Coordinates of C-alpha atoms in Angstrom, one line a residue:
M272 CA -22.3 -26.9 4.3
S273 CA -24.7 -26.3 1.3
T274 CA -23.5 -27.2 -2.1
R275 CA -26.0 -25.0 -4.0
F276 CA -24.7 -21.4 -4.1
L277 CA -25.8 -20.7 -7.6
S278 CA -29.4 -20.1 -8.6
D279 CA -31.2 -22.2 -11.3
E280 CA -31.0 -19.3 -13.7
Q281 CA -27.2 -19.1 -13.2
L282 CA -26.9 -22.8 -13.7
E283 CA -28.8 -22.6 -16.9
R284 CA -26.5 -19.9 -18.2
L285 CA -23.5 -22.1 -17.4
R286 CA -24.9 -24.9 -19.4
S287 CA -25.8 -23.0 -22.6
F288 CA -24.3 -20.6 -25.1
P289 CA -23.9 -16.9 -24.0
D290 CA -24.0 -13.9 -26.2
I291 CA -20.9 -13.3 -28.3
G292 CA -19.1 -10.1 -29.2
R293 CA -17.4 -9.1 -32.4
E294 CA -13.9 -9.6 -30.9
E295 CA -14.7 -13.1 -29.6
L296 CA -16.4 -14.0 -32.9
N297 CA -13.3 -13.1 -34.9
K298 CA -10.9 -14.8 -32.4
Y299 CA -12.6 -18.1 -31.9
F300 CA -14.8 -18.6 -35.0
T301 CA -12.2 -18.0 -37.7
L302 CA -11.0 -21.3 -39.2
T303 CA -7.3 -21.8 -40.2
P304 CA -6.2 -23.9 -43.2
R305 CA -5.1 -26.6 -40.7
E306 CA -8.5 -26.7 -39.1
H307 CA -10.1 -26.9 -42.6
G308 CA -8.0 -29.9 -43.2
F309 CA -9.1 -31.5 -39.9
L310 CA -12.8 -30.9 -40.7
D311 CA -12.6 -32.1 -44.3
A312 CA -11.5 -35.6 -43.4
P313 CA -12.8 -38.3 -45.9
G314 CA -16.1 -39.8 -45.1
R315 CA -17.6 -36.7 -43.4
G316 CA -20.8 -35.2 -44.7
P317 CA -21.6 -31.5 -44.6
E318 CA -23.7 -31.9 -41.4
A319 CA -20.9 -33.7 -39.6
R320 CA -18.4 -31.2 -40.7
L321 CA -20.5 -28.3 -39.4
G322 CA -21.3 -29.9 -36.1
L323 CA -17.7 -30.8 -35.6
A324 CA -16.7 -27.2 -36.4
V325 CA -19.1 -25.8 -33.8
Q326 CA -17.5 -28.0 -31.1
L327 CA -14.0 -27.2 -32.3
C328 CA -14.5 -23.5 -32.0
T329 CA -16.7 -23.5 -28.9
L330 CA -14.4 -25.4 -26.6
P331 CA -11.5 -22.8 -26.6
W332 CA -14.2 -20.1 -26.3
L333 CA -16.2 -21.4 -23.3
G334 CA -14.0 -24.2 -21.9
Y335 CA -16.9 -26.6 -22.3
I336 CA -19.3 -27.6 -25.1
P337 CA -23.0 -27.2 -24.3
D338 CA -25.3 -30.2 -24.9
D339 CA -27.6 -28.2 -27.1
L340 CA -25.5 -27.1 -30.1
L341 CA -28.5 -25.4 -31.7
G342 CA -28.2 -22.7 -29.0
I343 CA -25.1 -21.3 -30.7
P344 CA -25.3 -17.6 -31.5
Q345 CA -26.6 -17.0 -35.0
A346 CA -23.6 -14.8 -35.9
A347 CA -21.2 -17.6 -35.0
L348 CA -23.1 -20.2 -37.0
L349 CA -23.3 -18.1 -40.1
R350 CA -19.6 -17.3 -39.9
L351 CA -18.7 -21.0 -39.7
A352 CA -21.1 -22.0 -42.4
G353 CA -19.9 -19.3 -44.7
Q354 CA -16.2 -20.3 -44.3
M355 CA -17.1 -24.0 -44.9
A356 CA -19.5 -23.3 -47.8
V357 CA -22.2 -25.3 -45.9
F358 CA -25.9 -24.6 -45.4
P359 CA -26.4 -23.4 -41.8
G360 CA -29.5 -25.7 -41.5
M361 CA -27.2 -28.7 -41.6
L362 CA -26.6 -28.2 -37.9
E363 CA -30.2 -29.2 -37.2
Q364 CA -29.7 -32.4 -39.2
Y365 CA -26.5 -33.1 -37.2
D366 CA -28.4 -32.6 -34.0
R367 CA -31.1 -35.1 -35.1
V368 CA -28.5 -37.7 -36.1
T369 CA -26.5 -37.4 -32.9
R370 CA -29.6 -37.8 -30.8
K371 CA -30.4 -41.0 -32.5
R372 CA -26.7 -42.1 -32.3
P373 CA -25.0 -40.5 -29.3
Q374 CA -21.8 -42.4 -30.0
T375 CA -21.2 -40.1 -33.0
R376 CA -21.2 -37.1 -30.7
S377 CA -18.8 -38.8 -28.3
D378 CA -16.5 -39.8 -31.1
H379 CA -16.5 -36.2 -32.4
L380 CA -15.7 -34.8 -28.9
K381 CA -12.8 -37.2 -28.6
A382 CA -11.5 -36.1 -32.0
V383 CA -11.8 -32.4 -31.0
L384 CA -10.0 -33.0 -27.7
K385 CA -7.2 -34.8 -29.4
Y386 CA -6.8 -32.2 -32.1
L387 CA -6.8 -29.3 -29.6
T388 CA -4.7 -31.3 -27.0
W389 CA -7.3 -30.6 -24.3
K390 CA -8.0 -33.0 -21.4
N391 CA -11.3 -34.3 -20.2
P392 CA -10.9 -34.8 -16.4
K393 CA -12.3 -37.8 -14.7
P394 CA -12.5 -38.4 -10.9
G395 CA -9.1 -39.6 -9.7
S396 CA -7.2 -38.4 -12.8
I397 CA -4.2 -36.1 -12.6
Q398 CA -6.3 -33.1 -13.9
W399 CA -9.0 -33.8 -11.3
K400 CA -6.4 -33.9 -8.4
E401 CA -4.8 -30.7 -9.7
L402 CA -8.2 -29.0 -9.7
E403 CA -8.9 -30.1 -6.2
Q404 CA -5.5 -28.8 -5.0
F405 CA -6.1 -25.5 -6.9
L406 CA -9.5 -25.0 -5.2
L407 CA -8.0 -25.9 -1.8
D408 CA -5.2 -23.3 -2.2
R409 CA -7.7 -20.7 -3.3
A410 CA -10.1 -21.6 -0.5
M411 CA -7.2 -21.0 2.0
E412 CA -7.1 -17.4 0.7
H413 CA -10.8 -16.6 0.7
D414 CA -14.2 -18.4 1.2
T415 CA -16.4 -16.8 -1.4
P416 CA -18.0 -19.7 -3.3
S417 CA -18.9 -17.8 -6.4
L418 CA -15.4 -16.4 -6.7
L419 CA -13.9 -19.9 -6.2
F420 CA -16.2 -21.2 -8.9
Q421 CA -15.0 -18.5 -11.3
Q422 CA -11.4 -19.0 -10.5
A423 CA -11.8 -22.7 -11.1
V424 CA -13.3 -22.0 -14.5
E425 CA -10.4 -19.7 -15.5
H426 CA -7.9 -22.2 -14.2
L427 CA -9.4 -25.1 -16.2
Q428 CA -9.5 -23.0 -19.4
S429 CA -5.9 -21.8 -19.1
A430 CA -4.8 -25.4 -18.4
Q431 CA -6.8 -26.6 -21.5
V432 CA -9.0 -28.9 -19.4
V433 CA -12.7 -29.3 -20.1
R434 CA -14.9 -27.8 -17.4
P435 CA -16.9 -30.4 -15.5
G436 CA -20.7 -30.0 -15.1
A437 CA -21.7 -26.9 -13.2
V438 CA -23.2 -28.9 -10.3
T439 CA -20.1 -31.1 -10.1
L440 CA -17.9 -28.1 -10.0
M441 CA -20.1 -26.6 -7.2
E442 CA -19.6 -29.8 -5.2
L443 CA -15.9 -29.5 -5.7
V444 CA -15.9 -25.9 -4.4
T445 CA -17.9 -26.9 -1.4
T446 CA -15.5 -29.8 -0.6
A447 CA -12.6 -27.4 -1.0
R448 CA -14.1 -24.9 1.5
A449 CA -14.7 -27.6 4.0
A450 CA -11.2 -29.0 3.6
A451 CA -9.8 -25.4 4.0
G452 CA -11.6 -25.1 7.3
K453 CA -10.2 -28.4 8.6
L454 CA -6.7 -27.6 7.3
T455 CA -6.8 -24.2 9.1
T456 CA -7.8 -25.9 12.4
Q457 CA -4.9 -28.4 12.0
K458 CA -2.3 -25.7 11.3
V459 CA -3.3 -23.6 14.4
G460 CA -4.0 -26.6 16.6
H461 CA -0.8 -26.2 18.6
L462 CA -1.8 -22.6 19.6
L463 CA -5.2 -23.6 20.9
T464 CA -4.2 -24.5 24.4
G465 CA -6.6 -24.8 27.2
S466 CA -5.9 -21.3 28.5
M467 CA -6.1 -19.8 25.0
R468 CA -9.5 -21.5 24.3
A469 CA -10.8 -20.2 27.6
G470 CA -9.6 -16.7 26.7
L471 CA -11.3 -16.9 23.3
D472 CA -14.5 -18.1 24.9
R473 CA -14.5 -15.1 27.2
L474 CA -14.7 -12.9 24.2
L475 CA -18.3 -14.2 23.6
V476 CA -19.5 -13.6 27.1
E477 CA -21.1 -10.3 28.1
D478 CA -18.8 -8.4 30.5
S479 CA -20.6 -6.4 33.1
E480 CA -17.7 -4.1 33.5
I481 CA -18.0 -2.7 29.9
G482 CA -21.7 -3.6 29.4
T483 CA -21.1 -5.7 26.3
S484 CA -19.1 -8.7 25.0
R485 CA -15.4 -8.3 24.6
L486 CA -15.8 -9.3 21.0
R487 CA -18.0 -6.2 20.2
W488 CA -15.7 -4.1 22.4
L489 CA -12.6 -5.1 20.5
T490 CA -14.2 -4.7 17.1
T491 CA -15.6 -1.2 17.8
P492 CA -13.2 1.3 16.3
A493 CA -12.3 4.7 17.7
V494 CA -14.2 7.6 16.3
E495 CA -12.3 10.6 17.8
A496 CA -8.9 11.4 19.3
S497 CA -10.1 12.4 22.8
V498 CA -8.7 11.5 26.2
P499 CA -11.4 9.0 27.0
V500 CA -11.1 7.3 23.6
I501 CA -7.4 7.0 23.9
G502 CA -7.8 5.5 27.4
V503 CA -10.2 2.9 26.0
S504 CA -7.9 2.1 23.1
L505 CA -5.0 1.6 25.6
D506 CA -7.3 -0.7 27.7
K507 CA -8.0 -2.8 24.5
L508 CA -4.3 -3.0 23.8
L509 CA -3.4 -4.2 27.3
Y510 CA -6.3 -6.7 27.3
L511 CA -4.9 -8.2 24.1
R512 CA -1.4 -8.3 25.5
A513 CA -2.7 -10.1 28.5
M514 CA -3.9 -12.8 26.1
N515 CA -0.5 -12.9 24.5
A516 CA -2.2 -11.9 21.2
H517 CA 0.8 -9.8 20.2
Q518 CA 3.0 -12.9 20.4
L519 CA 0.8 -15.2 18.3
D520 CA 2.5 -16.5 15.1
L521 CA 0.0 -17.3 12.5
S522 CA 2.5 -17.3 9.6
M523 CA 1.5 -20.9 8.8
L524 CA -1.7 -19.5 7.4
P525 CA -1.7 -17.4 4.2
R526 CA -2.1 -13.7 4.8
E527 CA -5.4 -13.7 2.9
R528 CA -6.7 -16.5 5.0
R529 CA -5.9 -14.6 8.2
R530 CA -7.5 -11.5 6.9
F531 CA -10.6 -13.4 5.9
L532 CA -11.0 -15.1 9.2
A533 CA -10.6 -11.9 11.1
T534 CA -13.3 -10.3 8.9
V535 CA -15.7 -13.1 9.6
A536 CA -15.2 -12.6 13.3
R537 CA -15.9 -8.8 13.0
R538 CA -19.1 -9.4 10.9
S539 CA -20.5 -12.3 12.9
T540 CA -22.7 -12.1 16.0
V541 CA -21.9 -13.8 19.3
Q542 CA -24.6 -16.3 18.7
G543 CA -23.4 -17.1 15.2
L544 CA -19.9 -17.8 16.4
E545 CA -21.2 -20.0 19.2
R546 CA -23.0 -22.1 16.7
R547 CA -19.8 -22.8 14.8
E548 CA -18.5 -24.7 17.9
E549 CA -14.9 -25.9 17.2
R550 CA -14.7 -23.9 14.0
R551 CA -14.9 -20.6 15.9
Y552 CA -11.5 -20.9 17.5
P553 CA -9.4 -20.3 14.4
I554 CA -11.7 -17.4 13.6
L555 CA -11.3 -15.8 17.0
L556 CA -7.6 -16.6 17.1
S557 CA -7.1 -14.7 13.8
L558 CA -9.1 -11.8 15.1
V559 CA -7.1 -11.3 18.3
A560 CA -3.8 -11.7 16.4
Q561 CA -4.8 -9.0 13.9
S562 CA -6.4 -6.8 16.5
A563 CA -3.2 -6.7 18.5
V564 CA -1.5 -5.1 15.5
D565 CA -4.4 -2.9 14.6
Q566 CA -5.0 -1.7 18.1
L567 CA -1.3 -0.8 18.5
D568 CA -1.5 1.3 15.3
E569 CA -4.8 2.9 16.5
V570 CA -3.3 4.0 19.8
I571 CA -0.3 5.6 18.0
A572 CA -2.6 7.3 15.4
L573 CA -4.8 8.7 18.2
F574 CA -1.7 10.0 20.0
D575 CA -0.6 11.7 16.8
Q576 CA -4.0 13.2 16.2
A577 CA -4.5 14.4 19.7
V578 CA -1.1 16.1 19.9
S579 CA -1.6 17.6 16.4
A580 CA -5.1 18.9 17.4
R581 CA -3.6 20.8 20.3
E582 CA -0.8 22.1 18.2
S583 CA -3.3 23.3 15.6
H584 CA -5.3 25.0 18.4
A585 CA -2.1 26.7 19.5
K586 CA -1.4 27.8 16.0
A587 CA -4.9 29.3 15.6
K588 CA -4.4 31.3 18.9
T589 CA -1.0 32.4 17.7
D590 CA -2.5 33.6 14.4
E591 CA -5.2 35.5 16.2
A592 CA -2.5 37.2 18.4
L593 CA -0.5 38.1 15.3
A594 CA -3.5 39.6 13.6
E595 CA -4.2 41.7 16.8
R596 CA -0.6 42.7 16.9
A597 CA -0.7 43.8 13.3
K598 CA -3.7 46.1 14.1
K599 CA -1.7 47.7 16.9
G600 CA 1.4 48.0 14.7
E601 CA -0.7 49.9 12.1
A602 CA -1.2 52.7 14.7
R603 CA 2.6 52.9 15.3
Q604 CA 3.2 52.8 11.6
L605 CA 0.9 55.8 11.0
L606 CA 2.9 57.7 13.7
M607 CA 6.1 56.8 11.9
D608 CA 4.7 58.4 8.7
V609 CA 4.4 61.6 10.6
I610 CA 7.7 61.4 12.6
L611 CA 10.1 60.4 9.9
P612 CA 9.5 63.4 7.5
V613 CA 10.2 65.7 10.5
L614 CA 13.4 63.9 11.5
N615 CA 14.7 63.8 7.9
D616 CA 14.1 67.5 7.4
P617 CA 17.5 69.2 8.1
G618 CA 15.8 72.6 8.1
I619 CA 14.0 71.9 11.3
P620 CA 16.2 72.7 14.4
D621 CA 16.6 69.9 16.9
E622 CA 15.2 71.9 19.7
E623 CA 12.0 72.4 17.8
V624 CA 11.4 68.7 16.8
G625 CA 9.7 67.6 20.0
G626 CA 7.3 70.5 20.1
L627 CA 6.5 70.2 16.4
L628 CA 5.7 66.5 16.7
R629 CA 3.6 66.9 19.8
G630 CA 1.7 69.6 18.1
Q631 CA 1.1 67.6 14.9
I632 CA 0.3 64.3 16.6
G633 CA -1.2 65.4 19.9
L634 CA -0.3 64.3 23.4
D635 CA -3.3 62.1 23.8
K636 CA -2.5 60.1 20.7
L637 CA 1.1 59.7 21.8
R638 CA 0.1 58.6 25.3
E639 CA -2.4 56.1 23.8
V640 CA 0.2 54.5 21.5
A641 CA 2.9 54.5 24.2
S642 CA 0.6 52.6 26.5
L643 CA 0.4 49.7 24.2
S644 CA 2.9 47.0 25.2
W645 CA 5.2 46.0 22.3
K646 CA 7.5 43.1 23.1
P647 CA 9.7 41.3 20.5
L648 CA 8.3 38.0 19.2
P649 CA 10.1 34.7 19.7
R650 CA 11.2 32.8 16.7
D651 CA 8.0 30.7 16.5
H652 CA 5.8 33.8 17.1
G653 CA 4.7 32.3 20.5
R654 CA 3.3 29.0 19.3
L655 CA 5.0 26.8 21.9
A656 CA 3.9 29.3 24.6
A657 CA 0.3 28.9 23.3
L658 CA 0.7 25.1 23.3
E659 CA 2.0 25.2 26.9
A660 CA -1.6 26.2 27.8
S661 CA -2.6 22.7 26.8
Y662 CA 0.1 21.0 28.9
T663 CA -2.3 19.8 31.5
Y664 CA -4.6 18.3 28.8
L665 CA -1.7 16.5 27.1
R666 CA -0.5 15.1 30.5
R667 CA -3.9 13.3 30.8
F668 CA -2.8 10.7 28.2
T669 CA 0.8 11.1 27.1
P670 CA 2.4 9.5 30.2
R671 CA 0.3 6.4 29.8
V672 CA 0.9 6.2 26.1
L673 CA 4.7 6.5 26.6
S674 CA 4.7 3.8 29.3
V675 CA 2.7 1.3 27.2
I676 CA 4.2 1.8 23.7
D677 CA 7.8 0.7 23.1
F678 CA 9.1 3.6 20.9
Q679 CA 12.5 2.9 19.4
G680 CA 14.6 5.2 17.3
G681 CA 16.7 4.7 14.2
P682 CA 20.0 6.3 13.3
G683 CA 20.1 10.0 14.4
A684 CA 17.4 9.6 17.0
Q685 CA 19.5 8.5 20.0
D686 CA 19.2 11.9 21.9
L687 CA 15.5 11.8 21.4
M688 CA 15.3 8.2 22.8
T689 CA 17.5 9.2 25.7
A690 CA 15.2 12.2 26.5
L691 CA 12.1 9.9 26.1
Q692 CA 13.5 7.5 28.6
M693 CA 14.2 10.3 31.1
L694 CA 10.7 11.5 30.7
K695 CA 9.3 8.0 31.4
D696 CA 11.5 7.9 34.5
L697 CA 10.2 11.3 35.7
N698 CA 6.6 10.1 35.1
R699 CA 7.2 6.9 37.0
T700 CA 8.9 8.5 40.0
H701 CA 6.7 11.6 39.9
G702 CA 9.8 13.8 39.4
R703 CA 9.4 17.5 38.7
K704 CA 12.9 18.7 37.7
V705 CA 14.5 17.7 34.5
P706 CA 18.1 16.5 35.0
A707 CA 20.7 19.0 33.9
E708 CA 22.2 16.4 31.5
A709 CA 18.9 16.0 29.7
P710 CA 19.6 16.2 25.9
T711 CA 18.1 19.0 23.9
S712 CA 19.7 18.5 20.5
F713 CA 16.4 17.2 19.1
V714 CA 14.6 20.4 19.9
S715 CA 13.6 22.5 16.9
A716 CA 15.6 25.7 16.5
R717 CA 12.5 27.8 16.8
Y718 CA 11.8 26.4 20.2
A719 CA 15.3 26.4 21.6
D720 CA 15.0 29.9 23.0
Y721 CA 12.2 28.9 25.4
L722 CA 14.5 26.3 27.0
A723 CA 17.5 28.6 27.2
K724 CA 15.5 31.4 28.8
A725 CA 13.8 29.1 31.3
R726 CA 17.2 27.5 32.2
K727 CA 18.8 30.9 32.6
A728 CA 16.0 32.2 34.8
G729 CA 16.2 29.1 37.0
D730 CA 12.5 28.3 36.3
D731 CA 12.5 24.5 36.6
T732 CA 8.7 24.3 36.1
A733 CA 8.8 26.2 32.8
F734 CA 11.8 24.3 31.6
R735 CA 10.0 21.0 32.4
H736 CA 6.9 22.0 30.5
Y737 CA 8.7 23.3 27.4
W738 CA 11.1 20.3 27.4
E739 CA 8.4 17.8 27.7
L740 CA 6.3 19.4 25.0
C741 CA 9.4 19.4 22.7
V742 CA 9.9 15.7 23.4
V743 CA 6.3 14.9 22.6
L744 CA 6.4 17.0 19.4
A745 CA 9.7 15.4 18.3
L746 CA 8.3 12.0 18.9
R747 CA 5.2 12.7 16.8
D748 CA 7.4 14.0 14.0
G749 CA 9.7 11.0 14.2
L750 CA 6.8 8.6 13.9
R751 CA 5.7 10.4 10.7
S752 CA 9.2 10.5 9.2
G753 CA 10.2 7.0 10.1
D754 CA 13.0 8.0 12.4
V755 CA 11.0 6.5 15.3
F756 CA 9.3 3.1 14.9
V757 CA 7.4 0.7 17.1
P758 CA 8.1 -3.0 17.0
G759 CA 5.0 -5.1 16.3
S760 CA 3.3 -2.2 14.4
R761 CA 2.4 -2.4 10.8
R762 CA 2.0 1.3 10.0
Y763 CA 4.8 2.5 12.2
A764 CA 7.2 -0.4 11.6
D765 CA 11.0 -0.1 11.3
P766 CA 11.7 1.1 7.7
G767 CA 14.6 -1.4 7.6
T768 CA 12.2 -4.3 7.6
Y769 CA 10.9 -3.3 4.2
L770 CA 14.4 -3.9 2.7
F771 CA 16.0 -7.2 1.6
T772 CA 18.4 -8.8 3.9
P773 CA 21.9 -9.6 2.5
E774 CA 20.8 -13.3 2.2
Q775 CA 17.6 -12.4 0.4
W776 CA 19.4 -9.9 -1.9
E777 CA 22.0 -12.5 -2.9
G778 CA 19.3 -14.7 -4.6
K779 CA 17.6 -11.8 -6.3
R780 CA 20.5 -9.5 -7.3
A781 CA 21.1 -11.1 -10.8
E782 CA 17.5 -10.9 -11.8
F783 CA 17.0 -7.3 -10.6
C784 CA 20.2 -6.1 -12.2
Q785 CA 19.2 -7.7 -15.4
L786 CA 15.8 -5.8 -15.3
V787 CA 17.5 -2.4 -14.8
R788 CA 20.3 -3.3 -17.2
K789 CA 23.1 -2.8 -14.6
P790 CA 26.1 -5.1 -13.9
A791 CA 25.6 -7.4 -11.0
A792 CA 29.3 -7.0 -9.9
A793 CA 30.5 -3.7 -8.5
S794 CA 33.9 -4.2 -10.2
D795 CA 32.2 -3.6 -13.5
F796 CA 31.3 -0.1 -12.7
P797 CA 34.7 1.6 -12.9
R798 CA 35.3 0.2 -16.4
R799 CA 32.0 1.6 -17.5
R800 CA 32.8 5.0 -16.0
R801 CA 36.1 5.0 -17.9
S802 CA 34.4 4.2 -21.1
R803 CA 32.0 7.0 -20.5
R804 CA 34.8 9.5 -19.9
T805 CA 36.6 8.4 -23.1
A806 CA 33.3 8.8 -25.1
S807 CA 32.8 12.2 -23.4
S808 CA 36.3 13.4 -24.4
F809 CA 35.8 12.2 -28.0
L810 CA 32.5 14.0 -28.3
D811 CA 34.1 17.1 -26.8
S812 CA 36.8 17.0 -29.4
T813 CA 34.5 16.4 -32.4
C814 CA 31.9 18.9 -31.4
A815 CA 34.2 21.8 -30.5
Y816 CA 33.6 23.4 -33.9
P817 CA 30.3 23.8 -35.8
S818 CA 29.7 21.4 -38.6
S819 CA 30.2 24.2 -41.1
H820 CA 33.7 24.9 -39.8
P821 CA 36.4 24.2 -42.6
Q822 CA 38.5 22.2 -40.2
R823 CA 35.7 19.5 -39.6
R824 CA 36.2 16.5 -41.9
R825 CA 33.4 14.7 -43.6
T826 CA 33.7 11.8 -41.1
G827 CA 32.7 14.2 -38.4
V828 CA 36.2 13.9 -36.6
M829 CA 37.7 17.3 -35.7
T830 CA 41.0 18.4 -37.1
C831 CA 42.7 21.1 -35.0
P832 CA 44.4 24.0 -36.7
R833 CA 48.2 23.9 -36.5
S834 CA 48.2 27.2 -34.5
L835 CA 45.9 25.8 -31.8
C836 CA 46.7 22.1 -31.4
P837 CA 49.4 21.4 -28.8
A838 CA 50.2 18.2 -30.8
G839 CA 51.9 20.4 -33.4
P840 CA 51.0 19.8 -37.1
E841 CA 47.5 19.6 -38.2
R842 CA 46.5 16.1 -37.2
R843 CA 43.4 14.2 -35.8
C844 CA 43.5 14.6 -32.1
T845 CA 41.3 14.5 -29.0
C846 CA 42.0 18.0 -27.7
T847 CA 39.4 19.8 -25.7
P848 CA 38.7 23.5 -26.4
A849 CA 40.7 24.5 -23.3
M850 CA 43.7 22.5 -24.6
R851 CA 43.5 24.2 -28.0
S852 CA 43.6 27.6 -26.3
G853 CA 46.9 26.6 -24.7
S854 CA 45.6 25.9 -21.1
G855 CA 46.2 22.1 -21.3
S856 CA 48.0 19.3 -23.0
S857 CA 47.0 16.6 -25.4
T858 CA 48.4 13.5 -27.0
A859 CA 47.6 12.8 -30.6
P860 CA 46.5 9.3 -31.4

């Protein structure tokens, strides 16, 4: 693994002074009285004081001190020189002196570190080992060397540890990446049995049945919710289950590490993974484990989209039928505009009404309007009947989806789960008639009339179609609302898994209650409610009259008139307005 992941230009920037902004200038290059006292130690000349001040301010700013102090931004140098009343050119003299006598620079660095309580890490020291462990932990989360380098710099600066040389830090990053790979292999070693290795190797072999490698086949996402695509997604899911990918437990690896390894597998070629030799197995293992979950979610999402697409098509057909019906209804409405005035006119004898209307409207027009069929609409305006036209299409994938996916219901979905199991049994046994005890409570009210009419007419085929469509639609809606969930899914998981268990909540209750300023014990709530009721009664009694009322005292406490207060004489009380009117009782304090 190469240790050079930064260019020469980047390395040069990491060894020198960068540009400085106004905020950084004010924050890091403003000397305090205590720092003036440190710099003005006896025996130090102006050049030594200025050179020491540059190092004192640079270390907290950059986390390291560049070798060339003359590269300091001019604004920072002028600011320091002005505060110390020293000529800025003294820094050049300090540079010449320290080049002739390097020990002076070393002594000054030690003095700065001691004053700032910073540490200069050496190989084998505590700070060095902590840095190695930090990089290993971060490398287990991701493998981007430049990001690891930046995180190491930020960690060292927050821990007040001087940053090692850029090349040295690059070597530490490379070592951490290699160690993370070895640690990953060790953690998943017990899962890499002979059969599992053989299954993972088959992912890299081109399969004549599908015309490509299983790796590319698994990592190619679905692009549309069609019957062939749903079939391929189900094949992928069953292939992964045959490898027991859905039972793999990779919790020993950080989530970020698992996601990173799976991403590497998706982006790598077959040849690239083959060249990794032993290192490819943790990568492929993470891929199949994550794909088992992703593929399950994909199948359910495609099922949702395909059903919703047919429902939308049925809605569009229904809307067209309603628009056509409205056109026909307009002709009937125009006739009513002619008929109603005649019927409402008491001056027209009843025996003349028919002849009058036929004369005004015309027999041809009456026959034309009467020939138009006009049946009452069902509650859903015929949408389920329009969806029934897609029954054959839906049957091309719904039976297989229902047999492969383990749908489970939460509270309130028991009837739907019972109906779902009945439908699975009918599909498995090729049954045609829905049992008489089949539940229908989950059916939407707007579709209930279809089932009732089909059952009343004894039409078992229509009842089966409508009942199965209602089961599929209710299942789709339950997945969206969370009433129906799928074990092993991430997107359609049981909502209860997102909650704390009683054991988890016990350890977090005090902290959470403190954050929301609520008592941790339930027994404290009644006392608080009583105190609120007392306060409410007090406010009611004091605010019953406006502030300008003569009976309100200067303290703001209400004094009831003798004629209104049930307590008798004019005294301070807690009467409510209803009590003062004689509809209640009160006790004076």
